[in-house]
Coordinates of C-alpha atoms in Angstrom, one line a residue:
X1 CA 118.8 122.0 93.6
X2 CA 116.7 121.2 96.7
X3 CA 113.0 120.3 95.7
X4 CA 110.1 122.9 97.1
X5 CA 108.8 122.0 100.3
X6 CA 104.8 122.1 100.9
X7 CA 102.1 121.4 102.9
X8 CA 100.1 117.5 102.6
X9 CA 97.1 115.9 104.8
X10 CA 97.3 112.5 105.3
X11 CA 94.0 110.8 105.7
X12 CA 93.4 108.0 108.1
X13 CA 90.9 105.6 110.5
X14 CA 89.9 106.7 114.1
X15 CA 92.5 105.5 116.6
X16 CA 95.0 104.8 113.8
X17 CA 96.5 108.8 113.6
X18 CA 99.6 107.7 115.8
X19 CA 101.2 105.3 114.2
X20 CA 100.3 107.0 111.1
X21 CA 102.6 110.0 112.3
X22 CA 105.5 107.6 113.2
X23 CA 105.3 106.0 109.4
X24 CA 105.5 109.8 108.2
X25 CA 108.2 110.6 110.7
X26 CA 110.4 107.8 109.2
X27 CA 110.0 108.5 105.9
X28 CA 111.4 112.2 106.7
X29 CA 108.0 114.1 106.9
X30 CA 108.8 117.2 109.0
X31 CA 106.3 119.4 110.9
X32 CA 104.3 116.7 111.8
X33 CA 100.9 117.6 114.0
X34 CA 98.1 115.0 114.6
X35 CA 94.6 115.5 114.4
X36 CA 91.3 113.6 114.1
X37 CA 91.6 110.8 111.5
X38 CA 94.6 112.8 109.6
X39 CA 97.8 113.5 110.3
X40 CA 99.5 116.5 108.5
X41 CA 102.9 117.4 107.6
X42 CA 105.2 118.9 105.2
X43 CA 107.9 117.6 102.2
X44 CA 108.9 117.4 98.8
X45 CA 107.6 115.5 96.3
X46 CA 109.6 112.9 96.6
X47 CA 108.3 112.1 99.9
X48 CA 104.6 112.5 98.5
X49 CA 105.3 109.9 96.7
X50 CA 107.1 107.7 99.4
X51 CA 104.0 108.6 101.4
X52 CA 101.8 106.8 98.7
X53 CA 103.9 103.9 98.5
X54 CA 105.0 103.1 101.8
X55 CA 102.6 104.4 104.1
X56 CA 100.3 101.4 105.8
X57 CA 97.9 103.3 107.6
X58 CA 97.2 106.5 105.5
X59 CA 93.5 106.6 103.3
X60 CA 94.7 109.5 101.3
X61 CA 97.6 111.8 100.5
X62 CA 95.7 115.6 100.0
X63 CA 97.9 117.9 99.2
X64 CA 95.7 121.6 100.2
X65 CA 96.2 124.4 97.2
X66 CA 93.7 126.8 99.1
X67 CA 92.2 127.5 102.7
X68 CA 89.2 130.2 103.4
X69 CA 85.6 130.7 105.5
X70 CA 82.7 130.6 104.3
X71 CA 79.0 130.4 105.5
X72 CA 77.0 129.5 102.2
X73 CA 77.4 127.5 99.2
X74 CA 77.9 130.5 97.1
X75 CA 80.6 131.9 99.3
X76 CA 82.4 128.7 98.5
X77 CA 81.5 128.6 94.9
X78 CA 83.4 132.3 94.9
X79 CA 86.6 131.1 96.7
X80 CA 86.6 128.1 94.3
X81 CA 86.5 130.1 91.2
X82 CA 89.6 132.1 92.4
X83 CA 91.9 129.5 92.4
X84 CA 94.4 129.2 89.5
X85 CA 92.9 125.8 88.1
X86 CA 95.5 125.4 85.4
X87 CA 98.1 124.3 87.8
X88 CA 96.3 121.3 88.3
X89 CA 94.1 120.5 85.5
X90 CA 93.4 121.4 81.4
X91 CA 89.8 121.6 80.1
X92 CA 90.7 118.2 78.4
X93 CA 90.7 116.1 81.8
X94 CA 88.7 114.8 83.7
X95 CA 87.7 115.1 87.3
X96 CA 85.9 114.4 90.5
X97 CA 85.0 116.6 93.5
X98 CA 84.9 114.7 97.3
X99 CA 83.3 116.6 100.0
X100 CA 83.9 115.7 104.3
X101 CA 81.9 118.3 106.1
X102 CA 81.7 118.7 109.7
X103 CA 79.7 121.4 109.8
X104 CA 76.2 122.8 111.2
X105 CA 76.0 125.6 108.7
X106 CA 77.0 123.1 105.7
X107 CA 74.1 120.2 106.1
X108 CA 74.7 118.4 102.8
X109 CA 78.0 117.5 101.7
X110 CA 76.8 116.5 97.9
X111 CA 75.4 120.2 97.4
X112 CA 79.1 121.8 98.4
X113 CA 80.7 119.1 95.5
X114 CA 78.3 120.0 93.0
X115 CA 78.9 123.9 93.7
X116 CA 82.8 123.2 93.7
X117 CA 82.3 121.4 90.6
X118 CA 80.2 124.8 88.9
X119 CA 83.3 126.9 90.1
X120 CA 85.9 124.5 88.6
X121 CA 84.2 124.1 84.8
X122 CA 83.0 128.0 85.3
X123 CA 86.5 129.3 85.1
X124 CA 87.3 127.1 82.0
X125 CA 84.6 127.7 80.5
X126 CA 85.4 131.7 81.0
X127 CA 88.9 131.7 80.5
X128 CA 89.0 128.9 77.5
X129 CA 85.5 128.7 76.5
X130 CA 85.9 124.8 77.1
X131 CA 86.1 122.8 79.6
X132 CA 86.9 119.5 82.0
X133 CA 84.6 117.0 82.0
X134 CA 82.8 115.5 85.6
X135 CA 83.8 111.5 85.5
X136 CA 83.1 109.9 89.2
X137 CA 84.9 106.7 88.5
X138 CA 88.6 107.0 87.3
X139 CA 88.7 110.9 86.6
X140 CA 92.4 112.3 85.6
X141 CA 92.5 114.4 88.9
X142 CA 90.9 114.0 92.5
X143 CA 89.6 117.2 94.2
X144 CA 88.5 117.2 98.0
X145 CA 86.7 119.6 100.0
X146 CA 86.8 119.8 103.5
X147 CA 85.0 122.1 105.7
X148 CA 85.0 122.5 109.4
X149 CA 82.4 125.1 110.9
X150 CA 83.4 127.3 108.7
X151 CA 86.6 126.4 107.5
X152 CA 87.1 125.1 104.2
X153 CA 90.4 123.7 102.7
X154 CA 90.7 122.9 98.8
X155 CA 93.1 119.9 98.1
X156 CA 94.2 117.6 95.6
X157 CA 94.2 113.9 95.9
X158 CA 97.5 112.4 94.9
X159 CA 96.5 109.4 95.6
X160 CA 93.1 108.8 93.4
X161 CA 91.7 105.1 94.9
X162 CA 91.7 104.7 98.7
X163 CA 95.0 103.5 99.7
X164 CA 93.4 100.5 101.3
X165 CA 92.7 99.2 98.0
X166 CA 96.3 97.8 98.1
X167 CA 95.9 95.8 95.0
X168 CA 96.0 91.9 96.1
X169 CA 92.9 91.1 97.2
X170 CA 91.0 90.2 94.3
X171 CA 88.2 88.0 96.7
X172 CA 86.7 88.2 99.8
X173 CA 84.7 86.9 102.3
X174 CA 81.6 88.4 103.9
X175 CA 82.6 91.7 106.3
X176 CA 86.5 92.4 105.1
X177 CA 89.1 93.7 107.3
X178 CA 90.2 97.4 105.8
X179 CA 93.5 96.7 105.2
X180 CA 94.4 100.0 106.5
X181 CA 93.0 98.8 109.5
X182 CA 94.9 95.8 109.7
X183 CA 98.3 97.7 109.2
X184 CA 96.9 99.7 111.6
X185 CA 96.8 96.9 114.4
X186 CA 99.4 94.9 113.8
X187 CA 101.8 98.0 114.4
X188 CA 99.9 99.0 117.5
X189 CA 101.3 95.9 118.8
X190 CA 105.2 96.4 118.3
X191 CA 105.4 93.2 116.6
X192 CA 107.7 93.5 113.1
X193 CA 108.4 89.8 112.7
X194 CA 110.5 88.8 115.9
X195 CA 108.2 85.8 115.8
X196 CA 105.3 83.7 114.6
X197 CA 102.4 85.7 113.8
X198 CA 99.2 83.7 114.3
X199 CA 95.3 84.6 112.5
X200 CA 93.0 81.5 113.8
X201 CA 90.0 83.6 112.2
X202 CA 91.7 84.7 109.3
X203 CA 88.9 85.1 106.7
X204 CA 90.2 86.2 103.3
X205 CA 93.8 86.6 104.8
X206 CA 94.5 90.9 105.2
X207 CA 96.1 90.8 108.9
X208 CA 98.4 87.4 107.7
X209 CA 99.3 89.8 104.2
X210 CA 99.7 93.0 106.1
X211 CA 101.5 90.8 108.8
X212 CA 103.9 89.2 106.1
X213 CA 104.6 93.0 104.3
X214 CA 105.5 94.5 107.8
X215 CA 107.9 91.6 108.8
X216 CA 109.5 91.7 105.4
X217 CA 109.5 95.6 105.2
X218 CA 107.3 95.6 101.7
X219 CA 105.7 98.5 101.3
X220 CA 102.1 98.3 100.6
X221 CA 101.7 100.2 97.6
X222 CA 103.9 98.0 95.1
X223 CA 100.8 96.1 94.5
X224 CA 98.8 99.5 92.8
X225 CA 98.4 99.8 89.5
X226 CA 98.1 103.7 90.0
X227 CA 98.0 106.6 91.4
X228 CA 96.6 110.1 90.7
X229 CA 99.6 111.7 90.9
X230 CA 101.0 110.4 87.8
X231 CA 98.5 112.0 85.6
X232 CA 100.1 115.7 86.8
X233 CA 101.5 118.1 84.7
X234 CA 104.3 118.1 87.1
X235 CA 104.3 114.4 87.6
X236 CA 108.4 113.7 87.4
X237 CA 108.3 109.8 86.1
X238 CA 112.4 109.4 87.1
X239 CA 112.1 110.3 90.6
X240 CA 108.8 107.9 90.9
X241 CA 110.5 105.1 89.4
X242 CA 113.7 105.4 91.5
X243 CA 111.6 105.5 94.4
X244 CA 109.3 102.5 93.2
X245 CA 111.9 100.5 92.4
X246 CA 114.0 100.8 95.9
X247 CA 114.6 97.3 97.4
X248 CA 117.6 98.8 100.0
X249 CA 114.7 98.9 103.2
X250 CA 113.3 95.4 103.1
X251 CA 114.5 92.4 105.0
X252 CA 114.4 88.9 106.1
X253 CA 111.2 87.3 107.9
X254 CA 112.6 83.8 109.2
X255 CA 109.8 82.8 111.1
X256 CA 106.1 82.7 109.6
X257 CA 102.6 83.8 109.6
X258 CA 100.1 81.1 110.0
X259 CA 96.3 81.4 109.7
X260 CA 93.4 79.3 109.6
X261 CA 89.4 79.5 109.3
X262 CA 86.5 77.0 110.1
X263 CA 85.2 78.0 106.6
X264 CA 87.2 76.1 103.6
X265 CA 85.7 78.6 101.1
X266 CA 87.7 81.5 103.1
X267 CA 90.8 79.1 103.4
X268 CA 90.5 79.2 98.9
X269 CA 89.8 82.9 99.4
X270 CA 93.1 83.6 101.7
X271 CA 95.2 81.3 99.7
X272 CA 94.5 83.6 96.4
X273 CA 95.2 86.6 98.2
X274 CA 98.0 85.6 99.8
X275 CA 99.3 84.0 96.4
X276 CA 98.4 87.4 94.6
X277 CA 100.6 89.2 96.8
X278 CA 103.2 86.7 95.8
X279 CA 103.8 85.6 99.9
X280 CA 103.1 82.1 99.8
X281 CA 106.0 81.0 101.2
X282 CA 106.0 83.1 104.2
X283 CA 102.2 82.1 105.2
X284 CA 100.5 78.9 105.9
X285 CA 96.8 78.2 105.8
X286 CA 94.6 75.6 107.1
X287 CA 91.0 74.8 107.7
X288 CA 90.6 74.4 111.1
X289 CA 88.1 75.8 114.1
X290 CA 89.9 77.6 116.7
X291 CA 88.2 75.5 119.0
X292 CA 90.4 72.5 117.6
X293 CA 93.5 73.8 118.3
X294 CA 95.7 72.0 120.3
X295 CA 99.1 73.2 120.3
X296 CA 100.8 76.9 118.9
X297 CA 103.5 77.1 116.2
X298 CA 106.0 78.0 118.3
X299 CA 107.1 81.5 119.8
X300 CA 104.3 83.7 118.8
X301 CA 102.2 86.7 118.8
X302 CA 98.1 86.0 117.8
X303 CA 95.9 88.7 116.6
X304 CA 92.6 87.9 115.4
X305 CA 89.4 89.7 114.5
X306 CA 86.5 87.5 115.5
X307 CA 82.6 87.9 114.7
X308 CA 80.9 90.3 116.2
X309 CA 77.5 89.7 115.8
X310 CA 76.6 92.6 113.9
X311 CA 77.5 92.2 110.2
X312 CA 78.0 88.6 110.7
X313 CA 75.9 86.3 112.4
X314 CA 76.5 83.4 114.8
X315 CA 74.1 81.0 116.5
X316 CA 75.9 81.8 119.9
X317 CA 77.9 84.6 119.7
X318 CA 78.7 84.6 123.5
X319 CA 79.6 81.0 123.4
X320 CA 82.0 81.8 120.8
X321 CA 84.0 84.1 123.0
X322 CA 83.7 81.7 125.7
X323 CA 85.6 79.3 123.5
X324 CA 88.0 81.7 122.7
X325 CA 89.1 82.2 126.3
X326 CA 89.1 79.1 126.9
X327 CA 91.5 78.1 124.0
X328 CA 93.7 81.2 124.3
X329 CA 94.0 80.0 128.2
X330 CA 94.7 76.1 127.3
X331 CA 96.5 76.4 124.3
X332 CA 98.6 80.0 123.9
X333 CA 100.6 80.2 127.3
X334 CA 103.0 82.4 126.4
X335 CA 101.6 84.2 123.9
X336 CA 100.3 87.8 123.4
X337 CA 96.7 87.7 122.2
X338 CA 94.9 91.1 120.6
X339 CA 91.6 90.8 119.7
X340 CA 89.4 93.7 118.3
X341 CA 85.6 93.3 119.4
X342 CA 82.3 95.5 119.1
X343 CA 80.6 94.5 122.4
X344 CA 81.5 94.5 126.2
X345 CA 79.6 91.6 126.9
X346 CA 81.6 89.4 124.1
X347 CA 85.2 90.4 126.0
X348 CA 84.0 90.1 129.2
X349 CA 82.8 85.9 128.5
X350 CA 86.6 85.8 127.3
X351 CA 87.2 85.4 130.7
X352 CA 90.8 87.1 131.2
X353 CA 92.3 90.6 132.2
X354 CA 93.2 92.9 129.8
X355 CA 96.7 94.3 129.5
X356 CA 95.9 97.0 127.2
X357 CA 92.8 98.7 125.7
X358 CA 92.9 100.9 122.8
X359 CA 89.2 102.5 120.7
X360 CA 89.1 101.9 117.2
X361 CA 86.8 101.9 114.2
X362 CA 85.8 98.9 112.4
X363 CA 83.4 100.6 109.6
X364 CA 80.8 102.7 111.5
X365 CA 81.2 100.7 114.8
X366 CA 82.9 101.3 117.9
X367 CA 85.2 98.7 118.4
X368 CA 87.8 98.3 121.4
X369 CA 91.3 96.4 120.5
X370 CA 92.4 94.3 123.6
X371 CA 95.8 92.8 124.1
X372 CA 95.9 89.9 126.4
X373 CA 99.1 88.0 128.5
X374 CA 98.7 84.7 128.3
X375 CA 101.2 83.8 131.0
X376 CA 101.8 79.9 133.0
X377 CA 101.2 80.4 136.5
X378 CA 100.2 83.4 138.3
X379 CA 100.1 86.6 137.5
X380 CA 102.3 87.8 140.5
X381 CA 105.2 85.6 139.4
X382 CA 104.8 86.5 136.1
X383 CA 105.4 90.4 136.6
X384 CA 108.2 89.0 138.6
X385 CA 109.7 87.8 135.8
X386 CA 109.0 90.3 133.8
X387 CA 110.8 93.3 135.7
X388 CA 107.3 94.8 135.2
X389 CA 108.4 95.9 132.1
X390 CA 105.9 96.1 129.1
X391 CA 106.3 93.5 126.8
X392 CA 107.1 94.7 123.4
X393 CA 110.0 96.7 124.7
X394 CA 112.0 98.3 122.0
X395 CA 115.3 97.1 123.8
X396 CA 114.6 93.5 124.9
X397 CA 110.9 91.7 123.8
X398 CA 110.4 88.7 126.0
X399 CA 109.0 86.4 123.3
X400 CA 112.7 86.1 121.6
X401 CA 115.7 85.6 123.9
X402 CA 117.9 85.0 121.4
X403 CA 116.4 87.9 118.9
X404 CA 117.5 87.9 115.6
X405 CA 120.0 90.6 114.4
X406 CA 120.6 91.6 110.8
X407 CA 124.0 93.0 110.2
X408 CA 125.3 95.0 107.5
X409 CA 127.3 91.2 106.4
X410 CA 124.1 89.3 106.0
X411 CA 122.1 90.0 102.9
X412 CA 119.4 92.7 103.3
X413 CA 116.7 89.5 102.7
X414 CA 116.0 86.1 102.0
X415 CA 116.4 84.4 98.6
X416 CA 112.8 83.0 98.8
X417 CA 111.5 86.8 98.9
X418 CA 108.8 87.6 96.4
X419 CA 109.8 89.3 93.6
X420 CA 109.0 92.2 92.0
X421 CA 109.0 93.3 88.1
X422 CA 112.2 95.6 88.6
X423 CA 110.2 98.0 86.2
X424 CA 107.3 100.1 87.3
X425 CA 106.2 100.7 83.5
X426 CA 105.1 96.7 83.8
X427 CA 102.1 97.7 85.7
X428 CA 98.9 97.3 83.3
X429 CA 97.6 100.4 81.8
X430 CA 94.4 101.3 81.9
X431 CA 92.3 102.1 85.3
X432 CA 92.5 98.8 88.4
X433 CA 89.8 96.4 88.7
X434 CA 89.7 95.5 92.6
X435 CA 86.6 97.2 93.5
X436 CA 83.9 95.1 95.1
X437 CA 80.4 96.5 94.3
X438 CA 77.9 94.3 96.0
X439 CA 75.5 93.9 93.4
X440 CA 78.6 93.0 91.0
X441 CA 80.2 90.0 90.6
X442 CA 83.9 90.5 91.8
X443 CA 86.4 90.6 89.1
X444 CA 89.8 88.9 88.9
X445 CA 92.8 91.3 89.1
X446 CA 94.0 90.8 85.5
X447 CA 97.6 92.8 86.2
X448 CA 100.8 90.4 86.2
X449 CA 101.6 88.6 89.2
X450 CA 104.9 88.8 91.3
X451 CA 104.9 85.5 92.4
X452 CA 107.1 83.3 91.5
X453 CA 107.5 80.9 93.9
X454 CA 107.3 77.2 93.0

């Protein structure tokens, strides 16, 4: 029997909706249509759960139950109460109501929730004469409310924490990548580990792990411990472990991912993360300034995320992106070099041409993501040689002549790869720990760890 097809919202960064569509596309999602920061497309449950589980750059899977207009709070609070509630929830959970609103007529998003949340225990309390209790943190089911002028969609949240809460990092350093965002970039530059992947600003490690995951094929949810869908009544435990527990898409990574930070403290932080995520032997870590590096790792692509002056201060932060020119010039010939930056002036003392520029969001700021040929001689002879092709070219990439092919003969990955608990049900109970409150001290991840390399 074929499983009922419906209607999900996948929730993603600024500049990221793309790529997020290609992910969906190749895990089977069909009437796919982009829009800003979300993506949305139909399946089965099946693939709302290979959504979760696999896809880098999404927030949130939504899955919408009811659309309508409205012009007032109350209007809202009516539509609400209509909706058939015991699909999705009994009057002994618990649950949580998220409002977005883009919207001149709505001008606070807090007063929608709490009139969502009036319509939601109002029909329980009418119909049963009990109810569902409010709980912010960890409820049993996610609701979102979205409005648009005056268009308001009604979803559940199948996917409960932010999916950029992958589940490794249990540290940080000051100003973390979003790991969403660092899937995000990575793919952007066509790299899927044909070569060395190179962080010299690495911080707590997220491009290197994200870096490592894509090469090897890993999807990024194995290291939840949840996710809201499992506490539906429909919820089908079989399917989600079948689907958890399929190895058939990864493969080998035979070169590495190599990062290093002038901070030791963030080297300790990176090399907890990455061990965590049970990757250690596919990334090596060093403290070392960029502006020590003498010589590359070999073949190589380098993405790096370097201060920008806002969140984290330097003494001379136009003196650092001198530097970096200067070493990417010196040191990287041959490489391609992305680098995401806040200000014009920083990329502009980097002193070299741009090959591609591509707006993203890095928190609330506007960021731009440069990629930069760092070719030997000049630039004329290097187009020459090139064919003026682009190059990450799906066909032929020019930083591999002799590019690695995996046939059907050769095993699907490497002995070294990290392994997994074969059984989902070895996930802790109980709600994760890997928030980072900044008035709180951060927690260590207490769920058991898939590495077990020597």
């Amino acid at each position: 029997m074929t499983e009922r097809q419906f209607e999900m919202v996948a929730k993603t960064l600024y500049g990221l909706e793309d790529v997020l569509a290609e992910e969906l596309t190749a895990l089977g999602g069909q009437d796919i249509e982009t829009g800003r920061r979300m993506v949305s497309f139909k399946g089965d449950k099946a693939l709302m759960y290979k959504a979760n589980l696999h896809c880098r750059t999404a927030l949130r899977i939504l899955k919408p139950v009811c659309r309508f207009k409205a012009n007032s709070a109350d209007t809202v609070y009516e539509e609400v109460k209509k909706i058939e509630w015991d699909q999705y929830l009994t009057p002994d959970n618990t649950f949580a109501v998220d409002a977005t609103i883009y919207s001149e007529t709505f001008n606070h998003s807090k007063f929608v929730a709490y009139r969502t949340k009036d319509a939601i225990v109002d029909y329980f309390n009418e119909k049963y004469e009990k109810r569902p209790s409010v709980r912010i943190k960890g409820p049993d089911v996610y609701i979102n409310i979205h409005i648009s002028h005056t268009d308001c969609t009604i979803s559940i949240d199948s996917s409960g924490e932010s999916l950029h809460k992958r589940g490794y990092r249990t540290d940080q350093v000051e100003a973390p990548l979003n790991e969403v965002l660092a899937a995000g970039m990575i793919l952007k530059t066509g790299w899927r580990g044909e070569s060395n992947f190179v962080d010299p600003m690495c911080g707590s490690g997220t491009l290197l792990i994200e870096a490592s995951l894509i090469a090897l094929n890993i999807p990024p949810g194995l290291y939840r411990q949840e996710y809201a869908f499992e506490q539906w009544p429909d919820f089908d435990q079989e399917l989600f472990d079948e689907i958890y527990n399929d190895e058939s898409g990864e493969r080998a990574f035979e070169f590495k991912c190599f990062g290093s930070d002038i901070s030791p403290n963030a080297i300790e932080i990176a090399r907890q993360n990455v061990k965590n995520a049970g990757l250690s032997n596919y990334i090596e870590l060093q403290t070392l300034p960029f502006q020590q590096y003498a010589e590359t790792p070999g073949e190589g692509i380098l993405v790096m995320n370097p201060p920008y002056g806002e969140r984290i201060s330097t003494d001379d932060i136009i003196g650092l992106y001198s530097m970096i020119g200067e070493r990417l010039k010196h040191v990287f010939t041959g490489y391609q070099a992305w680098i995401l930056s806040h200000k014009e002036e920083c990329f502009d003392k980097i002193g070299l041409r741009a090959s591609q520029k591509i707006k993203l969001m890095n928190g609330q700021l506007d960021c731009e993501y440069r990629c930069y040929e760092l070719f030997a001689g000049k630039n004329k002879e290097y187009k020459k040689e090139l064919g003026e092709r682009k190059p990450f070219d799906k066909k032929e990439r020019p930083y591999s002549k002799d590019k690695k092919v995996f046939t059907k003969d050769k095993p699907a990955f490497s002995k070294d790869r990290p392994t997994f608990s074969k059984d989902k049900h070895s996930r802790p109970k109980g709600k994760p720990e890997h928030t980072f409150p900044k008035d709180k001290p951060i927690k260590k991840n207490t769920y058991k760890k898939r590495d077990h390399e020597n």
